[in-house]
């Protein structure tokens, strides 16, 4: 039955060459079909592949009304995007459904190639981000080839080392997360939503399913993922506090959330507790929805620098309200759906072995930093006075997509049991609590509106009216918190910015790969006899791997 959805996506890709709007309709219908198919399969206990189809289908459905109006501002590349986006979605769906083997590796590489093209399509300014994505894809491919081809010939530790590298890099595992903050800001917002909401989840899905494909992981895998996941979450939030680009801030937020998901998976590998499993799956779906909401919301803005924004709440109250829903969920405020996922992670850590509860402190630090993180993001962009001219592109179709995602988040918060029932996990009744809080909030607002009130002008420490120069910029807002963490250094001489020690690591890997590529490039001018010798040696190597 999945073939019908994949066929619809291929038709959507072909239709995109003629009509981006027609392609978007087919994308939405295919997404709806995949979401229904995946939801039914997940409810029947089919497995993680069905869960991923549900997640991917919902994202494709939300992109359907958004994409045509967004591409109106990219008329010269609209058909290319309308062709590549459905193909990318089809590759993502294909990877989630095939068993391990050559077909999996082929689709994995095809997905990476399509992702690279979607990023690089923006032109020279996107080239560094596309190159970082390409390098991460090469590292991921090396790990998967090591694991898949070495199965049965290499030790279990080496196979799982390849799996952690291959799938972990794609899931932005710390410290190999550097590609994600580079690629997101330069890609168009619908592509960023797919990269963050769907593609990174394939790394998580692969690590989870590897326990069924290759047998239980060695003892070191669980603690490794748990510790690196929590460390990466803290690091990403601190690093993101110095980001000026709105999409860059959202990219580091993705690294933080992916770190928590990897920590939950590590806890599940370590203890087998169902609470970790519930946190792992619930967090994936919630993150896909709210991150798509925030990225698509950011796509309506022509100016994305936080220190040039401000006052958007007055200019676009509908966008402000929907963005507030996204950041409220992202901050883990109760009784939101992300709070439920983090609460499951808290409970799992508290019930783990002797040293695992130490992770509760790290998770509490992540929660406090996340709240400050999103207060900074929303306050600088939407509150205060405008720091410059504001330009919005928010059509009815784009607004419909944002409302759909916000509605899905509300639905997950209302009935999380529908998602957790196949896992055999029950949490506190969040639905009635959410409805009770909404009713109390409505009564409170009604009471406040009925009271007599007077309106005064803003009085800012004796200065009136409020001017943009009185408001903090992005880094000035974050400095008090950044100074608490010794692993980051602020440069304050010319233009304040943040030094990132891990940047050198990622650049070193890039230089090594570039040197190897130049070395092999010299083989292009070899003789015909040399080519035949290479083919013979390759054949002998493949036969040796197969026969041993």
PDB file of C-alpha atoms in Angstrom, residues 293-294 313 316-328 378 382 394 398-407 409:
ATOM      1  CA  UNK A 293       5.502  25.648  12.411  1.00  0.00           C
ATOM      2  CA  UNK A 294       8.448  27.851  13.424  1.00  0.00           C
ATOM      3  CA  UNK A 313       3.084  41.286  17.171  1.00  0.00           C
ATOM      4  CA  UNK A 316       0.973  40.542  12.189  1.00  0.00           C
ATOM      5  CA  UNK A 317      -1.005  39.408  15.258  1.00  0.00           C
ATOM      6  CA  UNK A 318      -2.069  36.138  13.599  1.00  0.00           C
ATOM      7  CA  UNK A 319       1.539  35.205  12.853  1.00  0.00           C
ATOM      8  CA  UNK A 320       2.541  36.293  16.364  1.00  0.00           C
ATOM      9  CA  UNK A 321      -0.120  34.125  18.003  1.00  0.00           C
ATOM     10  CA  UNK A 322       0.830  31.045  15.964  1.00  0.00           C
ATOM     11  CA  UNK A 323       4.534  31.630  16.554  1.00  0.00           C
ATOM     12  CA  UNK A 324       3.796  31.957  20.273  1.00  0.00           C
ATOM     13  CA  UNK A 325       2.140  28.545  20.190  1.00  0.00           C
ATOM     14  CA  UNK A 326       5.285  27.112  18.579  1.00  0.00           C
ATOM     15  CA  UNK A 327       7.746  28.648  21.044  1.00  0.00           C
ATOM     16  CA  UNK A 328       5.492  27.773  23.985  1.00  0.00           C
ATOM     17  CA  UNK A 378      10.114  35.686  20.700  1.00  0.00           C
ATOM     18  CA  UNK A 382       7.787  40.072  18.077  1.00  0.00           C
ATOM     19  CA  UNK A 394       1.792  35.805   4.560  1.00  0.00           C
ATOM     20  CA  UNK A 398       0.617  29.954   4.232  1.00  0.00           C
ATOM     21  CA  UNK A 399      -1.566  30.970   7.173  1.00  0.00           C
ATOM     22  CA  UNK A 400      -3.636  27.796   6.700  1.00  0.00           C
ATOM     23  CA  UNK A 401      -0.486  25.666   6.920  1.00  0.00           C
ATOM     24  CA  UNK A 402       0.568  27.333  10.178  1.00  0.00           C
ATOM     25  CA  UNK A 403      -2.903  26.905  11.661  1.00  0.00           C
ATOM     26  CA  UNK A 404      -2.935  23.243  10.654  1.00  0.00           C
ATOM     27  CA  UNK A 405       0.361  22.600  12.435  1.00  0.00           C
ATOM     28  CA  UNK A 406      -0.781  24.484  15.537  1.00  0.00           C
ATOM     29  CA  UNK A 407      -4.007  22.459  15.529  1.00  0.00           C
ATOM     30  CA  UNK A 409       0.053  20.240  18.276  1.00  0.00           C
TER      31      UNK A 409
END
